[in-house]
Each structure stands twice: as structure tokens, then as C-alpha cells.
Coordinates of C-alpha atoms and ligand atoms in Angstrom, one line a residue:
Chain A
M70 CA -17.8 188.9 118.0
Q71 CA -14.1 188.9 117.1
V72 CA -11.7 188.5 120.0
Y73 CA -7.9 188.5 119.6
L74 CA -6.2 186.8 122.5
D75 CA -3.0 185.9 120.8
N76 CA -0.9 189.0 121.6
A77 CA 2.1 187.0 122.6
A78 CA 2.3 185.9 119.0
T79 CA 2.0 189.5 117.7
T80 CA 0.0 192.6 118.3
K81 CA -2.0 195.0 116.3
M82 CA 0.0 198.0 115.2
D83 CA -1.0 201.4 116.7
K84 CA -2.5 203.8 114.1
V85 CA -0.1 206.5 115.2
V86 CA 2.9 204.2 114.5
A87 CA 1.5 203.3 111.1
D88 CA 1.0 207.0 110.2
I89 CA 4.5 208.0 111.2
M90 CA 6.0 205.1 109.2
Q91 CA 4.0 206.2 106.2
T92 CA 6.1 209.4 106.0
Y93 CA 9.2 207.4 105.2
F94 CA 7.8 205.5 102.3
I95 CA 6.9 208.3 100.0
D96 CA 7.9 211.7 101.4
K97 CA 11.2 211.2 103.3
Y98 CA 12.5 208.4 101.2
A99 CA 16.2 209.4 101.0
N100 CA 19.0 207.1 102.2
P101 CA 20.2 208.2 105.6
S102 CA 23.7 207.3 104.5
S103 CA 23.6 209.9 101.7
I104 CA 25.5 213.1 102.5
H105 CA 23.1 215.4 100.7
Q106 CA 20.4 217.4 102.4
K107 CA 17.6 214.9 101.9
G108 CA 19.8 212.1 103.3
E109 CA 20.8 214.2 106.2
E110 CA 17.2 215.0 107.1
V111 CA 16.3 211.3 107.3
Y112 CA 19.6 210.6 109.1
N113 CA 18.6 213.1 111.8
D114 CA 15.2 211.4 112.2
V115 CA 16.8 208.0 112.7
E116 CA 19.2 209.5 115.3
K117 CA 16.3 211.0 117.1
A118 CA 14.4 207.8 117.0
K119 CA 17.4 205.9 118.4
D120 CA 17.9 208.5 121.1
K121 CA 14.4 207.9 122.3
V122 CA 14.9 204.2 122.5
A123 CA 18.3 204.6 124.2
K124 CA 16.7 206.8 126.8
I125 CA 14.0 204.2 127.7
L126 CA 16.6 201.5 127.9
N127 CA 19.1 203.7 129.7
A128 CA 21.6 202.8 127.0
K129 CA 23.7 204.8 124.5
A130 CA 22.3 205.3 121.1
Q131 CA 25.4 203.7 119.5
D132 CA 24.8 200.5 121.5
L133 CA 21.6 199.9 119.5
I134 CA 21.6 197.8 116.3
F135 CA 18.3 197.5 114.5
T136 CA 17.7 194.3 112.7
G137 CA 15.1 192.5 110.5
S138 CA 13.6 190.7 113.5
A139 CA 14.4 189.7 117.1
S140 CA 15.3 186.3 115.6
E141 CA 18.1 188.0 113.7
A142 CA 19.1 190.0 116.7
N143 CA 19.4 186.9 118.8
N144 CA 21.4 185.1 116.1
F145 CA 23.7 188.1 115.8
I146 CA 24.4 188.3 119.5
I147 CA 24.8 184.7 120.2
K148 CA 26.9 183.7 117.2
G149 CA 28.7 187.1 117.1
V150 CA 29.8 187.1 120.7
V151 CA 30.8 183.5 120.9
R152 CA 32.7 183.5 117.6
A153 CA 34.5 186.7 118.4
N154 CA 35.6 185.6 121.9
K155 CA 37.1 182.2 121.3
D156 CA 40.1 183.2 123.4
K157 CA 37.8 183.5 126.4
G158 CA 36.4 180.0 126.1
N159 CA 34.2 177.7 124.2
H160 CA 31.2 177.2 126.4
I161 CA 27.7 178.8 126.4
I162 CA 24.6 178.3 128.5
V163 CA 21.1 178.9 127.4
S164 CA 17.9 178.1 129.3
E165 CA 15.8 175.1 128.3
I166 CA 12.8 177.3 127.6
E167 CA 14.4 179.9 125.2
H168 CA 12.7 180.8 122.0
P169 CA 13.8 178.7 119.0
C170 CA 15.7 181.7 117.7
V171 CA 18.1 181.3 120.6
L172 CA 18.2 177.5 120.7
G173 CA 18.8 177.4 116.9
P174 CA 22.1 179.5 116.9
A175 CA 23.2 177.6 120.0
K176 CA 22.9 174.3 118.1
E177 CA 24.7 175.7 115.2
L178 CA 27.6 176.6 117.4
V179 CA 27.8 173.0 118.6
K180 CA 28.6 172.1 115.1
E181 CA 31.5 174.6 115.2
G182 CA 32.9 172.9 118.2
F183 CA 31.4 174.9 121.0
K184 CA 29.8 173.3 124.0
V185 CA 26.2 174.2 125.0
T186 CA 24.5 173.4 128.3
Y187 CA 20.8 174.0 129.0
A188 CA 19.9 175.6 132.3
P189 CA 16.8 173.8 133.7
V190 CA 13.7 175.5 135.1
D191 CA 11.5 174.5 138.0
K192 CA 7.8 173.4 137.7
K193 CA 6.8 177.1 137.3
G194 CA 9.4 177.9 134.8
R195 CA 11.9 179.8 137.0
I196 CA 15.6 179.2 136.5
K197 CA 17.1 176.9 139.1
M198 CA 19.8 179.3 140.3
S199 CA 22.0 176.7 142.0
E200 CA 22.1 174.5 139.0
L201 CA 22.9 177.5 136.8
K202 CA 25.7 178.5 139.2
D203 CA 27.2 175.0 138.9
M204 CA 27.1 175.1 135.2
I205 CA 29.2 178.2 134.8
S206 CA 32.9 177.5 134.4
E207 CA 36.0 179.3 133.4
D208 CA 35.3 178.3 129.9
T209 CA 31.8 180.0 129.8
V210 CA 31.7 182.9 127.3
L211 CA 28.0 183.7 127.1
V212 CA 24.9 182.9 129.1
S213 CA 21.5 183.7 127.5
I214 CA 18.3 183.6 129.5
M215 CA 15.1 185.2 128.5
T216 CA 13.5 187.8 130.6
A217 CA 10.0 186.4 130.2
N218 CA 8.8 183.3 128.4
N219 CA 6.4 183.6 125.5
E220 CA 4.3 180.5 126.2
I221 CA 3.9 180.4 130.0
G222 CA 4.7 184.1 130.8
T223 CA 7.1 183.3 133.6
I224 CA 9.4 186.1 134.5
Q225 CA 13.0 185.5 135.6
N226 CA 15.0 187.5 138.1
I227 CA 17.3 188.9 135.4
K228 CA 19.1 191.2 137.8
K229 CA 20.1 188.4 140.0
I230 CA 21.0 186.1 137.1
A231 CA 23.1 188.8 135.4
K232 CA 25.0 189.4 138.6
L233 CA 25.8 185.7 139.0
V234 CA 26.9 185.4 135.4
K235 CA 29.0 188.6 135.4
K236 CA 30.8 187.6 138.5
S237 CA 32.2 184.6 136.7
G238 CA 33.5 186.8 133.9
A239 CA 31.0 185.5 131.3
Y240 CA 28.8 187.8 129.2
F241 CA 25.1 187.9 129.7
H242 CA 22.3 188.2 127.1
T243 CA 18.6 188.4 127.7
D244 CA 15.8 188.0 125.2
A245 CA 13.3 190.6 126.5
V246 CA 11.0 190.3 123.5
Q247 CA 7.9 189.5 125.6
A248 CA 8.7 191.9 128.4
V249 CA 7.5 195.2 126.9
P250 CA 5.8 197.1 128.6
Y251 CA 5.4 194.8 131.5
L252 CA 8.9 195.2 132.9
E253 CA 11.2 198.2 133.2
L254 CA 14.1 197.5 130.9
D255 CA 17.0 199.5 132.2
V256 CA 20.1 197.8 130.9
K257 CA 22.4 199.3 133.5
D258 CA 20.1 198.4 136.4
L259 CA 19.6 194.9 135.0
G260 CA 23.3 194.5 134.5
V261 CA 23.0 192.9 131.1
D262 CA 25.5 193.1 128.3
F263 CA 23.1 192.2 125.5
L264 CA 19.3 192.5 125.2
T265 CA 16.9 191.8 122.4
L266 CA 13.5 193.4 121.5
S267 CA 11.0 193.0 118.7
A268 CA 8.6 195.9 117.6
H269 CA 5.7 193.7 116.6
K270 CA 5.2 192.5 120.2
F271 CA 4.4 196.0 121.4
H272 CA 2.1 197.4 118.7
G273 CA 4.9 198.3 116.3
P274 CA 5.8 197.0 112.9
K275 CA 6.6 193.3 112.1
G276 CA 10.1 192.7 110.8
V277 CA 11.9 195.1 113.1
G278 CA 14.1 193.8 115.9
M279 CA 16.8 195.4 118.0
A280 CA 19.9 194.3 119.6
Y281 CA 21.3 196.2 122.5
I282 CA 25.0 195.5 122.7
D283 CA 27.7 196.6 125.0
R284 CA 30.1 198.0 122.4
S285 CA 33.1 197.3 124.6
V286 CA 32.5 193.5 124.0
K287 CA 33.9 192.0 120.8
I288 CA 31.2 190.8 118.4
N289 CA 31.2 189.6 114.8
P290 CA 28.6 190.9 112.4
L291 CA 26.1 188.5 111.0
I292 CA 25.6 190.5 107.9
S293 CA 28.8 192.1 106.6
G294 CA 29.7 194.3 103.7
G295 CA 28.5 197.8 104.6
E296 CA 29.4 200.5 107.0
Q297 CA 25.9 201.0 108.4
N298 CA 25.5 200.3 112.1
Y299 CA 29.2 200.7 112.7
S300 CA 29.8 197.8 110.2
L301 CA 28.0 195.5 112.6
R302 CA 25.0 195.0 110.4
A303 CA 25.3 195.9 106.8
G304 CA 22.3 197.1 104.8
T305 CA 20.5 200.4 104.1
L306 CA 18.7 201.3 107.3
D307 CA 15.0 200.4 107.6
V308 CA 14.1 204.0 108.3
A309 CA 10.4 203.5 108.6
G310 CA 11.0 200.4 110.8
I311 CA 13.4 202.1 113.2
V312 CA 11.1 205.2 113.5
G313 CA 8.1 202.9 114.0
F314 CA 9.9 200.8 116.6
S315 CA 10.9 203.9 118.5
K316 CA 7.4 205.4 118.5
A317 CA 5.8 202.1 119.5
L318 CA 8.3 201.7 122.4
E319 CA 7.7 205.3 123.5
L320 CA 3.9 204.7 123.5
A321 CA 4.3 201.3 125.3
Y322 CA 6.2 202.9 128.2
K323 CA 3.9 205.9 128.4
N324 CA 1.5 205.5 131.4
R325 CA 3.0 202.1 131.8
E326 CA 1.9 201.5 135.3
K327 CA -1.7 202.3 134.6
K328 CA -1.8 200.3 131.4
I329 CA -0.4 197.1 132.9
E330 CA -2.6 197.5 136.0
K331 CA -5.6 197.5 133.7
I332 CA -4.4 194.5 131.8
R333 CA -3.6 192.6 135.0
E334 CA -7.1 193.3 136.4
L335 CA -8.7 192.1 133.2
R336 CA -6.5 189.0 133.2
D337 CA -7.2 188.2 136.8
Y338 CA -10.9 188.7 136.2
F339 CA -10.8 186.4 133.2
L340 CA -9.0 183.7 135.2
E341 CA -11.5 184.0 138.1
Q342 CA -14.5 183.7 135.7
V343 CA -12.9 180.7 133.9
K344 CA -12.4 178.9 137.2
K345 CA -15.9 179.8 138.4
N346 CA -17.4 178.4 135.2
I347 CA -15.2 175.5 134.3
K348 CA -14.1 172.6 136.4
D349 CA -10.6 171.1 136.4
V350 CA -8.7 174.1 135.0
H351 CA -5.1 174.6 136.0
L352 CA -2.7 177.5 135.5
N353 CA 0.7 176.7 134.0
G354 CA 3.6 178.8 134.9
H355 CA 4.0 181.1 137.9
E356 CA 1.2 182.8 139.6
K357 CA 3.3 185.7 140.8
F358 CA 6.3 186.1 138.5
R359 CA 4.2 186.2 135.4
L360 CA 3.6 188.7 132.6
E361 CA 0.4 190.6 133.2
N362 CA -1.0 189.7 129.8
N363 CA -0.4 186.0 129.9
L364 CA -2.6 183.0 130.9
N365 CA -1.6 179.5 130.0
L366 CA -4.4 177.1 131.1
R367 CA -4.8 173.4 131.1
F368 CA -8.2 171.9 130.6
N369 CA -8.0 168.3 131.7
G370 CA -9.3 165.6 129.5
I371 CA -9.4 167.4 126.2
E372 CA -7.0 168.5 123.6
G373 CA -5.7 172.0 123.1
E374 CA -5.9 172.0 119.3
A375 CA -9.6 171.0 119.4
I376 CA -10.3 173.8 121.9
L377 CA -8.4 176.3 119.7
M378 CA -10.4 175.2 116.6
D379 CA -13.7 175.4 118.4
L380 CA -13.0 178.9 119.7
F381 CA -11.7 180.0 116.3
N382 CA -15.0 179.0 114.9
Q383 CA -16.6 181.5 117.3
G384 CA -14.2 184.3 116.3
I385 CA -11.8 183.9 119.2
C386 CA -8.0 183.6 118.5
V387 CA -5.9 181.8 121.0
S388 CA -2.8 179.6 120.8
T389 CA -1.8 176.2 122.1
G390 CA 1.4 174.2 122.7
S391 CA -0.3 170.9 122.1
A392 CA 1.4 168.4 119.8
C393 CA -1.5 168.3 117.4
S394 CA -1.1 171.9 116.6
A395 CA 2.6 171.6 115.7
K396 CA 3.8 170.7 112.3
N397 CA 6.3 168.2 113.8
L398 CA 3.6 166.8 116.1
R399 CA 5.8 167.5 119.1
T400 CA 4.4 168.9 122.3
S401 CA 5.8 172.2 123.3
Y402 CA 9.3 171.8 124.8
V403 CA 8.5 174.6 127.2
L404 CA 5.7 172.7 128.8
Q405 CA 7.8 169.6 128.8
A406 CA 10.6 171.5 130.7
L407 CA 8.1 172.1 133.5
K408 CA 7.9 168.3 133.9
I409 CA 4.1 168.3 133.7
N410 CA 2.5 164.9 133.8
S411 CA 2.5 163.6 130.3
D412 CA -1.3 163.0 130.4
Y413 CA -1.7 166.7 130.6
L414 CA 0.8 168.0 128.1
N415 CA -1.6 168.3 125.2
S416 CA -4.5 170.1 127.0
N417 CA -3.1 173.6 127.3
V418 CA -4.2 176.8 125.8
R419 CA -2.5 180.2 125.9
F420 CA -4.6 183.4 126.2
S421 CA -2.5 186.6 125.8
L422 CA -4.1 190.0 126.3
S423 CA -3.0 193.5 125.2
K424 CA -4.0 197.0 126.1
N425 CA -6.7 196.7 123.4
T426 CA -8.5 193.8 125.2
T427 CA -11.9 194.6 126.7
K428 CA -14.0 193.2 129.5
A429 CA -16.8 192.5 127.0
E430 CA -14.4 190.4 124.9
L431 CA -13.4 188.4 127.9
D432 CA -17.0 187.8 129.0
Y433 CA -17.7 186.5 125.5
T434 CA -14.7 184.3 125.6
V435 CA -15.6 182.8 129.0
K436 CA -19.1 182.0 127.7
K437 CA -17.8 180.4 124.6
L438 CA -15.0 178.6 126.4
K439 CA -17.4 177.1 128.8
E440 CA -19.5 175.7 126.0
T441 CA -16.5 174.4 124.1
V442 CA -15.0 172.7 127.1
A443 CA -18.3 171.1 128.0
R444 CA -18.9 169.9 124.5
L445 CA -15.4 168.4 124.1
R446 CA -15.5 166.8 127.5
S447 CA -18.9 165.3 126.8
F448 CA -17.3 162.8 124.5
S449 CA -13.8 162.5 126.0
P450 CA -12.8 159.0 127.2
I451 CA -10.8 160.6 130.0
K452 CA -13.0 161.3 133.0
Chain B
M131 CA 0.8 177.6 111.4
A132 CA -2.7 177.8 109.8
L133 CA -4.3 174.4 109.4
N134 CA -6.8 175.2 106.8
Y135 CA -9.2 172.4 107.5
T136 CA -11.9 171.9 104.9
K137 CA -15.4 173.0 105.6
K138 CA -16.4 169.4 105.7
T139 CA -13.8 168.5 108.3
L140 CA -14.9 171.5 110.4
N141 CA -18.5 170.4 110.2
H142 CA -17.7 166.9 111.4
F143 CA -15.5 168.4 114.2
L144 CA -18.2 170.8 115.3
K145 CA -21.1 168.4 115.0
P146 CA -19.6 165.0 115.2
K147 CA -21.8 161.9 114.4
N148 CA -21.8 158.8 116.6
I149 CA -20.2 160.2 119.7
G150 CA -20.6 158.3 123.0
E151 CA -20.3 154.8 124.1
I152 CA -22.8 152.0 123.3
K153 CA -24.3 150.5 126.4
N154 CA -23.7 146.7 126.5
A155 CA -21.7 146.9 123.3
D156 CA -20.4 143.7 121.8
A157 CA -16.9 145.0 121.9
Y158 CA -14.8 147.9 123.0
A159 CA -11.3 149.1 122.0
E160 CA -9.0 151.9 122.7
I161 CA -6.3 153.2 120.4
G162 CA -3.7 155.9 121.0
N163 CA -1.0 157.6 119.0
M164 CA 2.3 157.7 120.8
V165 CA 3.5 160.6 118.7
C166 CA 0.7 163.2 119.1
G167 CA -0.8 161.7 122.3
D168 CA -4.3 161.5 120.9
Q169 CA -6.7 158.7 121.8
L170 CA -9.9 157.2 120.4
N171 CA -12.2 154.7 122.1
F172 CA -14.6 152.6 120.0
S173 CA -17.7 150.5 120.9
I174 CA -19.6 148.4 118.4
K175 CA -22.8 146.4 118.2
V176 CA -22.8 143.6 115.6
E177 CA -25.8 141.9 114.1
K178 CA -25.6 139.1 111.4
G179 CA -22.0 139.8 110.7
K180 CA -22.6 143.5 110.1
I181 CA -21.9 146.6 112.0
K182 CA -25.3 147.6 113.5
D183 CA -23.9 150.5 115.5
V184 CA -20.6 152.1 116.2
K185 CA -19.7 155.0 118.5
F186 CA -16.6 156.7 119.6
L187 CA -15.0 158.8 122.3
S188 CA -12.1 161.1 121.6
F189 CA -9.3 162.8 123.4
G190 CA -7.9 164.4 120.3
C191 CA -7.6 167.2 117.8
A192 CA -10.2 168.5 115.5
S193 CA -9.2 166.1 112.7
N194 CA -9.2 163.2 115.1
I195 CA -12.8 163.9 115.9
A196 CA -13.8 164.6 112.3
T197 CA -12.1 161.5 110.9
A198 CA -13.8 159.2 113.5
S199 CA -17.1 160.9 112.9
I200 CA -17.1 160.5 109.1
M201 CA -15.7 157.0 109.3
T202 CA -18.3 155.7 111.7
E203 CA -21.0 157.2 109.6
K204 CA -19.7 155.3 106.5
V205 CA -19.1 151.9 108.1
K206 CA -22.5 151.5 109.7
G207 CA -24.2 148.6 108.0
M208 CA -21.0 147.3 106.5
S209 CA -19.9 143.7 106.9
L210 CA -17.2 143.2 109.4
E211 CA -14.8 142.0 106.7
E212 CA -15.4 145.1 104.7
A213 CA -15.2 147.5 107.6
K214 CA -11.9 145.9 108.8
N215 CA -10.3 146.8 105.6
Y216 CA -11.7 150.3 105.4
D217 CA -9.2 152.5 103.6
W218 CA -8.1 155.6 105.4
N219 CA -7.6 157.3 102.0
K220 CA -11.3 157.2 101.7
I221 CA -11.7 159.2 104.9
V222 CA -9.2 161.8 103.6
S223 CA -11.0 162.1 100.3
D224 CA -14.5 162.2 101.9
L225 CA -13.3 165.1 104.0
G226 CA -12.0 166.9 100.9
G227 CA -8.4 166.4 102.1
L228 CA -6.5 166.8 105.3
P229 CA -3.5 168.9 106.2
Q230 CA -0.4 166.7 105.6
Q231 CA 0.5 166.3 109.3
K232 CA -3.1 165.3 110.0
V233 CA -3.3 162.4 107.7
H234 CA -2.2 160.1 110.5
C235 CA -5.5 160.9 112.3
S236 CA -7.4 159.1 109.6
I237 CA -5.0 156.1 109.9
M238 CA -5.6 156.0 113.6
A239 CA -9.3 156.0 113.1
V240 CA -9.2 152.9 110.8
Q241 CA -6.8 151.2 113.1
G242 CA -9.2 151.7 116.0
L243 CA -12.0 150.3 114.0
K244 CA -10.0 147.3 113.1
K245 CA -9.1 146.8 116.7
V246 CA -12.6 146.9 117.9
I247 CA -13.7 144.4 115.3
D248 CA -10.8 142.1 116.1
S249 CA -11.8 142.4 119.7
Y250 CA -15.3 141.4 118.8
E251 CA -14.1 138.4 116.7
D252 CA -11.7 137.3 119.5
K253 CA -14.5 137.3 122.0
K254 CA -16.8 135.5 119.7
G255 CA -14.2 132.9 118.9
N256 CA -13.5 132.4 122.6
K257 CA -17.2 132.1 123.3
E258 CA -17.5 129.4 120.7
D259 CA -14.4 127.6 122.1
H260 CA -15.6 127.7 125.6
K261 CA -19.3 127.2 124.9
G262 CA -20.3 130.7 126.1
K263 CA -18.2 130.6 129.2
A264 CA -15.8 133.3 128.1
K265 CA -15.2 136.0 130.6
K266 CA -16.2 139.5 129.6
K267 CA -13.1 141.3 128.6
V268 CA -12.4 144.2 130.9
V269 CA -11.8 147.4 129.0
K270 CA -8.8 149.3 130.3
K271 CA -9.4 153.0 130.4
K272 CA -7.0 155.8 130.8
K273 CA -7.7 157.9 133.8
Ligands
PLP89 C1 10.6 185.3 123.4 C2 10.7 185.6 121.9 N1 11.9 185.8 121.3 C3 12.0 186.0 120.0 C4 10.9 186.1 119.2 C5 11.1 186.3 117.7 O1 10.8 187.6 117.4 P1 10.7 188.0 115.8 O2 9.4 187.6 115.4 O3 10.9 189.5 115.8 O4 11.8 187.3 115.1 C6 9.7 185.9 119.8 C7 8.4 186.0 119.0 O5 8.1 185.2 118.2 C8 9.6 185.7 121.1 O6 8.4 185.5 121.7
FES90 S1 -2.8 165.1 115.8 FE1 -2.7 163.0 116.1 S2 -4.7 162.3 116.0 FE2 -4.8 164.4 115.8

């Protein structure tokens, strides 16, 4: 049996999405910037696709910039806003557990003379509000805190954080890449100035990201030299990608409640079965403020990479934040930020479900996981 | 990041040889890697200056388990001197290669082996010095 439980890394594209995208490779191939009829036809399709996304996010279509990835969108927003608003100050705040594509640009800005502070999280991955409050100063231009974490699935109270940040006069960005469709993403209701999404996390195409930007805020382009996207991101539009993104997002939010209810039930069933069958298992992250599709579990006494390789051999795909799985041999900084006892840092495995996950797959996984854990523990020196 | 372990490495990981702890072993040793956090525990039985038996316990990655498995297989019957100088390159080539960031697993395996042999020789030396009155060395274990 083949079981894919790595949906936080990426998801399988929906067939409908793939089919729609296909149209734009061979039939409707014109450049939407061309003024002839063929171009206009494609342009109209792109506008329609953007309108659909705008509606879901309660934004204006002209506030949406499609990019080559969420990584690009995060780079664009963070560098673009900070560099364009030097008159407002030179300080930014990001959380300790942001994705590398937020931490990376923040580090780059340090080299340019900006100051960065890292907002800490508690043992379950929630932002420590009072510490965040103390960090914000008159000099703070931008605060970036992710909606939900990719490793541990912890969800932040974005509305509350945005309110706090906005009150100080700073701008607020949230990386909501992992949140679709688990949370409603109404940018007005959330009160965010900037928000990032990535199509491949919700059964859309890889290589298509989106930046929601409040156009009244100054921002520098990352890629300049063309008038596309209001000159904020040069380059011929990725028509198929934008249409695919839009379709995937539309499908993701269709019957959302029912869909996430099913995923939550399966996830909770899986956790219950794992705990019933395996001793000394612990949940990392938050039990309540948690993405419905995420489980990050610690198996005491054995190493995450070994569990992953053993499961992989049985056709099961999972992921781990253990040092041994990383190219640089460093334990996940997200788990470290939770201040987990260092003896336990390398014993964690992430299981991430999707709407395609079935009960039979989870039953199989529990069975194999039980064998794997028993086997590895049988010769572990740590009892 | 795909690791692309060789078939041989995977086989040794999935069906490791010489796992466990020898009862009444002549020496025990524990070795850990500060960077990746992995750990190996060795126990040996020595007869006539040769390794009669060697076993290991592992808190480690697939390659940690595989390297210890293939090494223990190879050094059984070897003289202590020869085993102490066992070359980690040999482990890597016996496994058909290791991913670059996993080469240190094989180094840790040979270091652990050397440590357990050293511990045996220390004990034996002590025994001879104190006419057999040496205290049995207590092996510290991580919880
Ligand atoms: C929270 C988060 N942000 C950003 C990204 C980057 O997305 P992309 O692959 O589109 O660059 C990911 C996925 O890897 C993610 O999980
Ligand atoms: S990664 Fe260090 S021993 Fe395996």
C-alpha cells in the first residue's frame, strides 16, 4: 500500500485543476499583455481567475500579485516593504518559527543595516503576546508572523496579533501558506496588510505563489523591468499557473466545513490509534489551536530519520525535523523554539493529511508504525 | 532532501546484524555525536586477543544502524589491534557509498569500536596491575 502523509510539504494536484491549466499551454497560449483579440481573451480569463481569488480573500483583484512561489512572495513583501519605508523606521519583527523564506530575507535586511528581532513562542508554538508587545517600537516598520506553522501545525491568533501591530503603526504580514482550507482567510476581518499563499499546498500547481498586498502601502518590486502586475512584478504572466491557483483555491474553499471536519476526524482517529498501540508517544504543538491535517509526534528513545526510512520502505511517506534528516545535521529550529528537552529533539515525525487521506491508509500506517517503533526500540540504548 | 541510501545500506538498516547487548561482556562503551545527537553503545567479548563477539545498541539514523551493523560483522574474529584501526572508509565502500552528510556515521562507528576495545584493554591492564582486584567499571547510560 502507498500512503502519502506529507501533505504539508506538498499536495497532489486535483485533476480538474490540471485539466484547466492544460488549456493555456496549447490552445489559449497568447500573451495577456497583447492587445489583439487572442491576448484579450487570455487577459479576461486571468482577470476572472483573480476575481475569484479576491472574492475568497475579501480583497480587491488589484491587490493580488502572483509570483513564482510563496518563497518569492515572502521575499517580495518583506524586502519590498522594509526598503520602501525607510522613513518609517529600520526595525522588523518576525517569529522564531517562520519558514526559512521569511527568515532568509530578514537576515538579508540585517546586512543592509536594518534591525531584526525574533518573537518567541511558548511550548506549544503560540506567540507570547506580551513579549511581542514589548518588542514593538516606534521604529518598527513590519511584523511578520505566520498564520499556521508548517512543522507543528500551531495556529496563531492572527486577528489579535494584527490588531496589536497595527495599533503601533507598523505594517503586518502573515504567511498563510499552510492555512488553506483550514482557516477562513478574510484579509479585512483578519486585519492584515500582507498575506502569502502557495498553490501547491492546496492541490494546485507547484511554482505559483501569491502576495496579497494593501496597495496603499509603499512597496518596492523584487523583479523590475516590466509593466505587468502594476510594475510590481515584471514578467509575462503565468497564465496557466494563475488560473490553476484560482481553481484550486475555489475548490479548497468549497464545502470547506465538511471537508475539514472529515480530515479532523481522521486525524483524531489516527492519534487515538497510535496512542492505543504505541507507548511513550507525545504530541508536539498545540492540541486545540492546530491545523486539522497536522500531527507532529515524538517517539521516545528512537530517531526520527530511522522511523521515516523504515516507514518509507513500507510505502508510507512522512517527514521529520530530526537532525539526521537535515543536510546541515541541525535539528529543526521550530522544535528547538518550543524548548523541548534536548534528549527528545530528534525523535519527532510529522504526519500531514489531506482531503485524499483515507481511513484504510491510516489503519495501515498505524500497523506499520507500531512494528517500526517496536523494532527500533528493541535495540535502542535509551530505555 | 532525498537520501538515496544504497540497497546494501537499507538492508543493513532493516535487518541489522549483531544488535543487542552481550551479557557479562568484557567491556562496554558508549559513543555519541554532539552534532546530530546520535548514539551507539558497544559491548565486546574477547578471547585470545581477538574479538569473539561484538554487539551494539543504537539511538540513531538509518545509516548509524547500518554502519554499526556492517562493521560489527566485519570485525568479528579480528585481533584487537587490527579492529582498533578499522578504517571507516572500508565501511563506506562496503555499503556501496553513503550520502555525504552521512559519512560521519561510519566514523562514529569506528570510534565507538575503538572506545570499547580501549575500555577492555584499560580494564585488563588494571586487573594485571591490581592482581585481579580491579573494580568492575560502571557503564553510564543515558536515560
Ligand atoms: C509556511 C510556509 N511558507 C512558505 C513556504 C514556501 O512555499 P513555496 O514552496 O511556494 O515557495 C512553505 C512551503 O514549503 C511553507 O510551509
Ligand atoms: S546522522 Fe549522525 S550518526 Fe546518523
